[in-house]
């Protein structure tokens, strides 16, 4: 929305949220989330044509177009628990729009939702045949965290789905007109609502499937001595395949991938498509396996006991350039290491506040330290969880001196210079590549 405000000074954009504290943060000098470039965008348009407000009803009343981006977490109760999307906030919003409107409006679905959810919204807002008419459209968001401003400024495509009725098509044109302010015409795709909703889900499924594919091969490489990065490079140079999303690691995290796969799995089961459901379940299964395998490798390398050992986690965010820790593989790995009675020191340039919330229940088994050198002090091992660029540039000689020997590095993101670390004395365990170790069995 901040980018829309920036690119379209002729529109007034107001963001509303039921959490007044959050709105106050958005109105302050310290925005509540870290996203490269966002501060500059918000500062340049806030108070001009971008506003943040906790007055939801008044702003619904005044708006011509409403973008709905409420959260749709995985449902944790009742039918579909652990798989289906929890649509309670979505439905509440629909009812709130209906109550607060006295003129027709365009409602745009921005949250990633199971296919045909817009229909629920449409049924609620158009429930009175003699009442107002609302057009409900789908305009999925394809941005990735950490590159959001770039992704929005130069999108691969913008997708707008509507009903193919006269009023649906007119509403669709209004949304297309917003994006035409900066997105080339050929990159704006229009479709029916259902195809648009499904496209977003399937995009995330394809991306997560590529990660599980390469991670499954990383397990095979570790057993056979091949190097997964070399394999990925050779495979990715085939232009039919492409080189993106082929980095083996500790498994995908983030708020979208797992949730979206489970959503599709649940829908497939509802339609009796068991084989399709099983196929996609495999992507999640490999992701869980990759995290567990990482912990097992650590345990085996460190003489089958982690009890009382200090392990430093380099990074806790689910990926670099964000403070977001939702579904971060680091969280799972941290819990499993603590099951083994390891003591953890967590460091991360942006995610420590969220890490502290996530790990609040573990008492003094875990410490938090901003400086990576301090964090590694007295540790038996470092485990790289997030591919922050700054971790490449550290003085590992200095770190080595501060650690307990034999010192271990488990590079869960394959970002470090493994040979150089090995030459310094570290025992180095990358993902999907042979380990470099001084600990030869006699
Ligand atoms: C994703 C989609 O990319 C985006 O289009 C959609 O709108 C929302 O979901 P995001 O969750 O922000 O975006 O992050 P993404 O860059 O896709 O990374 C997801 C996870 O996969 C991260 O944990 C990342 O570290 C991991 N990943 C990514 C890999 O392990 N290997 C790769 O090669 C790429």
Short mmCIF file of C-alpha atoms and ligand atoms in Angstrom, two decimals:
data_model
loop_
_atom_site.label_atom_id
_atom_site.label_comp_id
_atom_site.label_asym_id
_atom_site.label_seq_id
_atom_site.Cartn_x
_atom_site.Cartn_y
_atom_site.Cartn_z
CA UNK A 1 0.00 0.00 0.00
CA UNK A 2 2.94 2.31 0.73
CA UNK A 3 4.27 1.63 -2.76
CA UNK A 4 0.85 2.31 -4.31
CA UNK A 5 0.78 5.63 -2.43
CA UNK A 6 4.26 6.44 -3.70
CA UNK A 7 3.52 5.60 -7.33
CA UNK A 8 0.03 7.12 -7.42
CA UNK A 9 -0.07 10.53 -5.71
CA UNK A 10 -3.63 11.00 -6.99
CA UNK A 11 -4.96 8.25 -4.66
CA UNK A 12 -5.40 8.62 -0.92
CA UNK A 13 -4.36 5.40 0.81
CA UNK A 14 -5.34 4.70 4.41
CA UNK A 15 -4.22 1.61 6.31
CA UNK A 16 -6.36 0.44 9.18
CA UNK A 17 -5.67 -2.16 11.84
CA UNK A 18 -7.50 -3.20 14.99
CA UNK A 19 -4.19 -3.07 16.87
CA UNK A 20 -3.89 0.62 17.84
CA UNK A 21 -0.35 0.07 19.18
CA UNK A 22 0.80 -1.12 15.77
CA UNK A 23 -0.81 1.84 14.06
CA UNK A 24 1.02 4.14 16.49
CA UNK A 25 4.29 2.43 15.50
CA UNK A 26 3.53 2.92 11.81
CA UNK A 27 3.00 6.62 12.60
CA UNK A 28 6.30 6.83 14.50
CA UNK A 29 9.98 6.97 13.50
CA UNK A 30 10.41 3.27 14.30
CA UNK A 31 8.33 1.17 11.93
CA UNK A 32 7.18 -2.13 13.42
CA UNK A 33 8.85 -4.28 10.75
CA UNK A 34 12.27 -4.28 9.12
CA UNK A 35 12.13 -4.25 5.34
CA UNK A 36 14.96 -2.73 3.26
CA UNK A 37 13.84 0.55 1.66
CA UNK A 38 10.45 0.67 3.38
CA UNK A 39 11.37 3.45 5.81
CA UNK A 40 12.21 5.77 2.91
CA UNK A 41 8.99 4.99 1.06
CA UNK A 42 6.80 5.46 4.13
CA UNK A 43 8.53 8.66 5.21
CA UNK A 44 8.19 10.20 1.77
CA UNK A 45 4.40 9.72 1.51
CA UNK A 46 3.11 9.50 5.08
CA UNK A 47 0.85 12.44 5.89
CA UNK A 48 0.59 13.29 2.17
CA UNK A 49 -1.45 10.49 0.62
CA UNK A 50 -0.61 7.62 2.99
CA UNK A 51 -2.26 7.46 6.40
CA UNK A 52 -2.35 4.93 9.22
CA UNK A 53 -5.43 4.77 11.40
CA UNK A 54 -7.13 2.63 14.02
CA UNK A 55 -10.53 4.02 13.01
CA UNK A 56 -11.64 1.07 10.93
CA UNK A 57 -15.33 1.81 10.58
CA UNK A 58 -14.93 5.45 9.56
CA UNK A 59 -12.32 4.55 6.95
CA UNK A 60 -14.37 1.69 5.51
CA UNK A 61 -17.21 4.13 5.19
CA UNK A 62 -15.11 6.65 3.28
CA UNK A 63 -13.29 4.22 0.96
CA UNK A 64 -14.14 3.42 -2.66
CA UNK A 65 -11.81 0.43 -2.83
CA UNK A 66 -10.92 -1.82 0.11
CA UNK A 67 -7.91 -4.13 0.02
CA UNK A 68 -8.32 -6.90 2.59
CA UNK A 69 -5.05 -8.29 3.93
CA UNK A 70 -6.15 -9.81 7.22
CA UNK A 71 -4.24 -12.85 8.40
CA UNK A 72 -5.40 -16.31 7.39
CA UNK A 73 -3.35 -18.66 9.59
CA UNK A 74 -3.62 -22.44 9.53
CA UNK A 75 -6.74 -23.46 11.43
CA UNK A 76 -5.78 -25.08 14.74
CA UNK A 77 -9.17 -26.41 15.82
CA UNK A 78 -12.15 -28.41 14.59
CA UNK A 79 -12.56 -29.63 11.03
CA UNK A 80 -9.35 -29.27 9.00
CA UNK A 81 -7.24 -28.49 12.10
CA UNK A 82 -3.56 -28.19 11.20
CA UNK A 83 -4.31 -27.86 7.48
CA UNK A 84 -7.24 -25.69 6.43
CA UNK A 85 -7.08 -21.89 6.49
CA UNK A 86 -8.68 -20.15 9.46
CA UNK A 87 -11.02 -17.70 7.79
CA UNK A 88 -12.59 -16.13 10.86
CA UNK A 89 -10.85 -12.74 10.41
CA UNK A 90 -11.73 -12.73 6.74
CA UNK A 91 -15.42 -13.32 7.46
CA UNK A 92 -15.51 -10.74 10.28
CA UNK A 93 -14.04 -8.21 7.87
CA UNK A 94 -16.72 -8.99 5.30
CA UNK A 95 -19.45 -8.33 7.87
CA UNK A 96 -17.74 -5.17 9.04
CA UNK A 97 -17.57 -3.81 5.49
CA UNK A 98 -21.25 -4.51 5.03
CA UNK A 99 -22.21 -2.76 8.28
CA UNK A 100 -20.10 0.32 7.62
CA UNK A 101 -21.01 0.99 3.98
CA UNK A 102 -23.70 3.17 2.49
CA UNK A 103 -22.42 3.08 -1.09
CA UNK A 104 -21.16 0.30 -3.41
CA UNK A 105 -17.47 -0.56 -3.06
CA UNK A 106 -14.81 -2.68 -4.69
CA UNK A 107 -13.36 -5.24 -2.32
CA UNK A 108 -9.97 -6.70 -3.20
CA UNK A 109 -8.70 -9.95 -1.74
CA UNK A 110 -4.99 -9.51 -0.97
CA UNK A 111 -4.49 -12.26 1.62
CA UNK A 112 -3.52 -15.66 0.18
CA UNK A 113 -6.66 -17.68 0.51
CA UNK A 114 -7.94 -21.04 -0.56
CA UNK A 115 -9.58 -21.04 -3.93
CA UNK A 116 -13.15 -19.73 -3.94
CA UNK A 117 -12.86 -17.77 -0.70
CA UNK A 118 -13.80 -14.58 -2.49
CA UNK A 119 -17.13 -16.28 -3.00
CA UNK A 120 -17.72 -16.33 0.77
CA UNK A 121 -17.00 -12.62 0.95
CA UNK A 122 -19.30 -12.00 -2.00
CA UNK A 123 -22.13 -13.99 -0.42
CA UNK A 124 -21.88 -12.05 2.83
CA UNK A 125 -21.54 -8.56 1.41
CA UNK A 126 -24.21 -9.12 -1.23
CA UNK A 127 -26.56 -11.01 1.09
CA UNK A 128 -29.35 -8.46 0.83
CA UNK A 129 -30.74 -8.57 -2.75
CA UNK A 130 -32.21 -5.08 -2.28
CA UNK A 131 -29.04 -3.72 -0.67
CA UNK A 132 -25.78 -2.34 -2.02
CA UNK A 133 -23.74 -4.24 -4.61
CA UNK A 134 -20.10 -5.03 -3.92
CA UNK A 135 -17.63 -6.41 -6.44
CA UNK A 136 -15.13 -8.81 -4.87
CA UNK A 137 -11.84 -9.21 -6.75
CA UNK A 138 -8.64 -11.14 -6.27
CA UNK A 139 -5.30 -9.33 -6.57
CA UNK A 140 -2.73 -11.65 -5.02
CA UNK A 141 0.50 -10.33 -3.58
CA UNK A 142 3.67 -11.92 -4.92
CA UNK A 143 6.27 -9.91 -2.99
CA UNK A 144 8.92 -11.71 -0.96
CA UNK A 145 10.15 -10.35 2.35
CA UNK A 146 13.53 -8.63 2.21
CA UNK A 147 13.00 -7.60 -1.43
CA UNK A 148 9.45 -6.27 -1.10
CA UNK A 149 10.04 -2.76 -2.42
CA UNK A 150 11.95 -4.03 -5.44
CA UNK A 151 9.35 -6.77 -6.11
CA UNK A 152 6.54 -4.19 -6.00
CA UNK A 153 8.35 -1.54 -8.02
CA UNK A 154 9.26 -3.94 -10.81
CA UNK A 155 6.89 -6.88 -10.51
CA UNK A 156 7.20 -9.94 -12.78
CA UNK A 157 3.45 -9.69 -13.11
CA UNK A 158 0.36 -8.24 -11.47
CA UNK A 159 -2.73 -10.39 -11.43
CA UNK A 160 -6.28 -9.11 -11.13
CA UNK A 161 -9.19 -11.56 -11.11
CA UNK A 162 -12.84 -10.58 -11.24
CA UNK A 163 -16.27 -11.86 -12.14
CA UNK A 164 -16.83 -11.59 -15.85
CA UNK A 165 -20.02 -9.56 -15.39
CA UNK A 166 -20.35 -5.97 -16.53
CA UNK A 167 -19.77 -4.58 -13.04
CA UNK A 168 -17.01 -7.15 -12.33
CA UNK A 169 -15.14 -6.09 -15.47
CA UNK A 170 -15.54 -2.40 -14.64
CA UNK A 171 -14.19 -3.00 -11.13
CA UNK A 172 -11.29 -4.95 -12.58
CA UNK A 173 -10.42 -2.03 -14.83
CA UNK A 174 -10.29 0.28 -11.80
CA UNK A 175 -7.72 -1.95 -10.13
CA UNK A 176 -5.74 -2.36 -13.37
CA UNK A 177 -5.70 1.46 -13.66
CA UNK A 178 -3.94 1.72 -10.29
CA UNK A 179 -1.08 -0.52 -11.41
CA UNK A 180 -0.85 1.06 -14.86
CA UNK A 181 0.70 4.06 -13.10
CA UNK A 182 4.01 2.21 -13.04
CA UNK A 183 3.64 -1.36 -14.30
CA UNK A 184 3.93 -2.03 -18.07
CA UNK A 185 0.63 -3.10 -19.61
CA UNK A 186 1.92 -6.51 -20.74
CA UNK A 187 2.77 -7.44 -17.14
CA UNK A 188 -0.77 -6.89 -15.89
CA UNK A 189 -2.73 -10.13 -16.24
CA UNK A 190 -6.47 -10.30 -15.89
CA UNK A 191 -8.52 -13.39 -15.23
CA UNK A 192 -11.51 -14.81 -13.42
CA UNK A 193 -11.40 -14.73 -9.61
CA UNK A 194 -10.79 -18.44 -9.06
CA UNK A 195 -7.86 -18.71 -11.46
CA UNK A 196 -6.29 -15.67 -9.86
CA UNK A 197 -6.61 -17.10 -6.34
CA UNK A 198 -5.24 -20.45 -7.46
CA UNK A 199 -2.30 -18.89 -9.32
CA UNK A 200 -0.98 -17.38 -6.12
CA UNK A 201 -1.22 -20.65 -4.26
CA UNK A 202 0.41 -22.60 -7.09
CA UNK A 203 3.28 -20.09 -7.40
CA UNK A 204 4.18 -20.67 -3.77
CA UNK A 205 3.79 -24.43 -4.23
CA UNK A 206 6.21 -24.48 -7.16
CA UNK A 207 8.79 -22.41 -5.27
CA UNK A 208 8.63 -24.59 -2.17
CA UNK A 209 8.73 -27.74 -4.28
CA UNK A 210 12.01 -26.63 -5.85
CA UNK A 211 13.55 -26.16 -2.40
CA UNK A 212 12.42 -29.59 -1.23
CA UNK A 213 13.68 -31.10 -4.47
CA UNK A 214 17.20 -29.73 -4.03
CA UNK A 215 17.16 -30.51 -0.30
CA UNK A 216 16.26 -34.13 -1.01
CA UNK A 217 19.25 -34.28 -3.35
CA UNK A 218 21.47 -32.69 -0.65
CA UNK A 219 20.83 -35.73 1.57
CA UNK A 220 21.91 -37.99 -1.28
CA UNK A 221 25.03 -35.86 -1.92
CA UNK A 222 26.10 -36.12 1.72
CA UNK A 223 26.01 -39.91 1.49
CA UNK A 224 27.80 -40.15 -1.83
CA UNK A 225 30.39 -37.34 -1.75
CA UNK A 226 28.85 -35.21 -4.53
CA UNK A 227 28.53 -31.44 -4.02
CA UNK A 228 24.94 -30.20 -4.13
CA UNK A 229 25.97 -26.66 -5.11
CA UNK A 230 27.79 -28.00 -8.19
CA UNK A 231 24.81 -30.16 -9.08
CA UNK A 232 22.43 -27.20 -8.65
CA UNK A 233 24.63 -25.00 -10.82
CA UNK A 234 24.78 -27.55 -13.63
CA UNK A 235 21.05 -28.26 -13.44
CA UNK A 236 20.09 -24.58 -13.18
CA UNK A 237 22.02 -23.62 -16.33
CA UNK A 238 19.43 -25.48 -18.35
CA UNK A 239 17.24 -22.52 -19.28
CA UNK A 240 14.16 -24.74 -19.08
CA UNK A 241 14.91 -25.21 -15.38
CA UNK A 242 16.56 -21.93 -14.36
CA UNK A 243 18.88 -21.25 -11.44
CA UNK A 244 16.55 -19.68 -8.85
CA UNK A 245 15.36 -21.41 -5.68
CA UNK A 246 17.90 -24.19 -5.96
CA UNK A 247 19.86 -23.42 -2.79
CA UNK A 248 20.01 -26.36 -0.45
CA UNK A 249 19.74 -25.42 3.20
CA UNK A 250 17.89 -26.17 6.40
CA UNK A 251 14.47 -26.09 4.76
CA UNK A 252 12.09 -23.30 3.88
CA UNK A 253 10.40 -21.14 6.47
CA UNK A 254 8.22 -18.05 6.36
CA UNK A 255 4.55 -17.44 6.78
CA UNK A 256 3.46 -18.69 3.35
CA UNK A 257 4.93 -21.88 1.97
CA UNK A 258 3.93 -24.51 4.50
CA UNK A 259 0.55 -22.91 5.09
CA UNK A 260 -0.20 -22.75 1.38
CA UNK A 261 0.83 -26.36 0.72
CA UNK A 262 -1.31 -27.61 3.60
CA UNK A 263 -4.16 -25.55 2.29
CA UNK A 264 -3.99 -27.19 -1.12
CA UNK A 265 -3.55 -30.62 0.47
CA UNK A 266 -6.71 -30.06 2.50
CA UNK A 267 -8.67 -28.90 -0.52
CA UNK A 268 -7.47 -31.87 -2.58
CA UNK A 269 -8.62 -34.22 0.15
CA UNK A 270 -11.98 -32.48 0.23
CA UNK A 271 -12.34 -33.15 -3.49
CA UNK A 272 -11.16 -36.76 -3.09
CA UNK A 273 -7.86 -36.13 -4.90
CA UNK A 274 -5.76 -38.26 -2.53
CA UNK A 275 -2.87 -38.80 -4.98
CA UNK A 276 -2.49 -35.08 -5.57
CA UNK A 277 -2.67 -34.42 -1.82
CA UNK A 278 0.03 -37.04 -1.18
CA UNK A 279 2.28 -35.58 -3.85
CA UNK A 280 2.29 -32.13 -2.19
CA UNK A 281 2.46 -33.55 1.32
CA UNK A 282 5.83 -34.95 0.25
CA UNK A 283 7.16 -31.40 -0.15
CA UNK A 284 6.38 -30.65 3.51
CA UNK A 285 7.72 -34.05 4.59
CA UNK A 286 11.12 -33.39 2.94
CA UNK A 287 11.20 -29.96 4.58
CA UNK A 288 10.71 -31.48 8.05
CA UNK A 289 13.25 -34.20 7.24
CA UNK A 290 15.85 -31.61 6.22
CA UNK A 291 15.63 -29.83 9.57
CA UNK A 292 15.75 -33.07 11.52
CA UNK A 293 18.67 -34.33 9.45
CA UNK A 294 20.60 -31.17 10.25
CA UNK A 295 20.17 -31.80 13.98
CA UNK A 296 21.11 -35.48 13.64
CA UNK A 297 24.25 -34.52 11.71
CA UNK A 298 25.23 -32.11 14.50
CA UNK A 299 24.65 -34.72 17.14
CA UNK A 300 26.66 -37.39 15.34
CA UNK A 301 29.54 -35.05 14.52
CA UNK A 302 29.78 -33.85 18.12
CA UNK A 303 30.38 -37.33 19.54
CA UNK A 304 26.68 -38.16 19.97
CA UNK A 305 26.11 -35.83 22.87
CA UNK A 306 25.11 -32.19 23.02
CA UNK A 307 24.21 -32.17 26.71
CA UNK A 308 25.62 -29.06 28.41
CA UNK A 309 27.42 -27.92 25.22
CA UNK A 310 27.12 -24.31 24.13
CA UNK A 311 25.89 -23.90 20.57
CA UNK A 312 25.75 -20.54 18.86
CA UNK A 313 23.02 -19.98 16.28
CA UNK A 314 24.09 -17.49 13.62
CA UNK A 315 20.73 -16.06 12.59
CA UNK A 316 17.19 -16.77 13.65
CA UNK A 317 15.18 -15.04 10.88
CA UNK A 318 13.60 -17.37 8.32
CA UNK A 319 15.76 -15.73 5.65
CA UNK A 320 18.18 -12.81 5.35
CA UNK A 321 17.10 -9.16 5.27
CA UNK A 322 14.09 -9.59 7.50
CA UNK A 323 13.40 -9.71 11.23
CA UNK A 324 10.56 -12.18 10.62
CA UNK A 325 10.89 -15.55 12.35
CA UNK A 326 7.57 -17.12 11.41
CA UNK A 327 8.04 -20.83 10.64
CA UNK A 328 11.80 -20.25 10.72
CA UNK A 329 13.76 -23.49 10.46
CA UNK A 330 15.97 -22.01 13.21
CA UNK A 331 13.10 -22.29 15.69
CA UNK A 332 12.60 -25.99 15.04
CA UNK A 333 16.35 -26.66 15.18
CA UNK A 334 16.70 -24.63 18.40
CA UNK A 335 13.98 -26.67 20.08
CA UNK A 336 15.50 -29.96 18.98
CA UNK A 337 18.95 -28.91 20.19
CA UNK A 338 17.47 -28.04 23.57
CA UNK A 339 15.78 -31.47 23.66
CA UNK A 340 19.37 -32.74 23.57
CA UNK A 341 20.08 -30.42 26.53
CA UNK A 342 22.34 -28.12 24.56
CA UNK A 343 22.67 -24.51 25.74
CA UNK A 344 22.03 -21.96 23.00
CA UNK A 345 23.33 -18.50 22.23
CA UNK A 346 21.24 -16.83 19.54
CA UNK A 347 22.52 -13.91 17.49
CA UNK A 348 20.79 -12.13 14.60
CA UNK A 349 21.12 -8.57 13.25
CA UNK A 350 17.36 -7.97 13.01
CA UNK A 351 15.38 -10.87 14.46
CA UNK A 352 16.41 -10.90 18.13
CA UNK A 353 13.18 -9.28 19.40
CA UNK A 354 11.11 -11.98 17.66
CA UNK A 355 13.55 -14.73 18.69
CA UNK A 356 13.11 -13.66 22.33
CA UNK A 357 9.34 -14.00 22.00
CA UNK A 358 9.59 -17.40 20.23
CA UNK A 359 12.01 -18.84 22.79
CA UNK A 360 10.51 -17.19 25.87
CA UNK A 361 9.48 -20.55 27.36
CA UNK A 362 13.02 -21.97 27.50
CA UNK A 363 14.35 -19.92 30.41
CA UNK A 364 18.12 -19.74 30.84
CA UNK A 365 18.81 -22.59 28.38
CA UNK A 366 19.04 -19.85 25.76
CA UNK A 367 20.90 -16.53 25.70
CA UNK A 368 20.61 -13.69 23.19
CA UNK A 369 23.57 -11.66 22.02
CA UNK A 370 23.67 -9.12 19.24
CA UNK A 371 27.42 -9.27 18.56
CA UNK A 372 28.41 -12.53 16.77
CA UNK A 373 31.92 -12.48 18.30
CA UNK A 374 30.52 -12.27 21.83
CA UNK A 375 27.88 -14.86 20.95
CA UNK A 376 30.48 -17.42 19.86
CA UNK A 377 32.58 -16.93 23.02
CA UNK A 378 33.01 -20.22 24.84
CA UNK A 379 30.84 -22.15 22.35
CA UNK A 380 31.52 -25.68 21.12
CA UNK A 381 29.78 -25.09 17.78
CA UNK A 382 28.32 -22.48 15.48
CA UNK A 383 25.27 -23.35 13.40
CA UNK A 384 24.45 -20.94 10.55
CA UNK A 385 20.67 -20.62 10.35
CA UNK A 386 20.21 -17.48 8.22
CA UNK A 387 22.14 -16.40 5.14
CA UNK A 388 22.94 -12.88 6.42
CA UNK A 389 25.72 -11.41 4.23
CA UNK A 390 27.56 -10.07 7.26
CA UNK A 391 28.28 -13.62 8.46
CA UNK A 392 30.57 -14.11 5.47
CA UNK A 393 32.69 -11.11 6.40
CA UNK A 394 33.45 -11.99 10.04
CA UNK A 395 36.97 -12.61 11.31
CA UNK A 396 36.69 -16.37 11.88
CA UNK A 397 40.25 -16.58 13.17
CA UNK A 398 39.16 -14.36 16.05
CA UNK A 399 36.03 -16.46 16.54
CA UNK A 400 38.01 -19.71 16.49
CA UNK A 401 40.27 -18.47 19.29
CA UNK A 402 37.24 -17.77 21.48
CA UNK A 403 35.63 -21.19 21.04
CA UNK A 404 36.01 -24.50 22.86
CA UNK A 405 38.12 -27.01 20.87
CA UNK A 406 37.53 -29.03 18.82
CA UNK A 407 35.46 -26.23 17.27
CA UNK A 408 32.61 -27.04 14.88
CA UNK A 409 30.79 -25.04 12.23
CA UNK A 410 27.56 -26.37 10.73
CA UNK A 411 26.80 -24.16 7.77
CA UNK A 412 23.07 -24.65 7.25
CA UNK A 413 23.07 -22.15 4.37
CA UNK A 414 26.36 -22.96 2.63
CA UNK A 415 27.44 -19.31 2.74
CA UNK A 416 30.91 -19.55 4.33
CA UNK A 417 34.33 -20.32 2.87
CA UNK A 418 34.54 -23.90 4.08
CA UNK A 419 38.11 -24.58 3.02
CA UNK A 420 39.42 -21.43 4.75
CA UNK A 421 37.55 -22.35 7.95
CA UNK A 422 38.95 -25.87 7.82
CA UNK A 423 42.49 -24.49 7.41
CA UNK A 424 41.97 -22.36 10.54
CA UNK A 425 41.21 -25.50 12.50
CA UNK A 426 37.41 -25.70 12.38
CA UNK A 427 35.57 -28.94 11.67
CA UNK A 428 33.21 -27.84 8.93
CA UNK A 429 29.86 -29.41 8.04
CA UNK A 430 28.07 -27.86 5.05
CA UNK A 431 24.72 -29.06 3.66
CA UNK A 432 24.94 -31.49 0.74
CA UNK A 433 28.75 -31.42 0.52
CA UNK A 434 31.48 -33.52 2.10
CA UNK A 435 32.39 -32.46 5.64
CA UNK A 436 35.91 -31.07 6.20
CA UNK A 437 37.06 -32.49 9.48
CA UNK A 438 40.28 -32.90 11.44
CA UNK A 439 38.69 -35.65 13.51
CA UNK A 440 39.85 -38.75 11.68
CA UNK A 441 38.73 -42.03 13.09
CA UNK A 442 41.65 -44.24 14.08
C1 LIG B 1 7.43 -16.27 -0.55
C2 LIG B 1 7.35 -16.11 -2.08
O1 LIG B 1 8.67 -16.07 -2.62
C3 LIG B 1 6.58 -14.86 -2.43
O2 LIG B 1 6.42 -14.75 -3.84
C4 LIG B 1 5.22 -14.91 -1.77
O3 LIG B 1 4.49 -13.72 -2.05
C5 LIG B 1 5.35 -15.11 -0.28
O4 LIG B 1 6.12 -16.26 0.01
P1 LIG B 1 8.94 -15.24 1.38
O5 LIG B 1 8.24 -16.18 2.29
O6 LIG B 1 9.09 -13.80 1.81
O7 LIG B 1 8.20 -15.20 -0.04
O8 LIG B 1 10.43 -15.79 1.15
P2 LIG B 1 11.23 -16.62 0.03
O9 LIG B 1 12.31 -15.75 -0.50
O10 LIG B 1 10.33 -17.22 -0.96
O11 LIG B 1 11.92 -17.75 0.92
C6 LIG B 1 11.15 -18.73 1.61
C7 LIG B 1 12.07 -19.69 2.33
O12 LIG B 1 12.77 -20.54 1.43
C8 LIG B 1 13.15 -19.04 3.19
O13 LIG B 1 13.25 -19.73 4.41
C9 LIG B 1 14.40 -19.19 2.35
O14 LIG B 1 15.57 -19.16 3.12
C10 LIG B 1 14.16 -20.53 1.72
N1 LIG B 1 14.89 -20.76 0.46
C11 LIG B 1 14.68 -19.95 -0.63
C12 LIG B 1 15.80 -21.82 0.37
O15 LIG B 1 15.99 -22.58 1.33
N2 LIG B 1 16.45 -22.03 -0.82
C13 LIG B 1 16.27 -21.23 -1.92
O16 LIG B 1 16.91 -21.48 -2.95
C14 LIG B 1 15.36 -20.16 -1.81
#
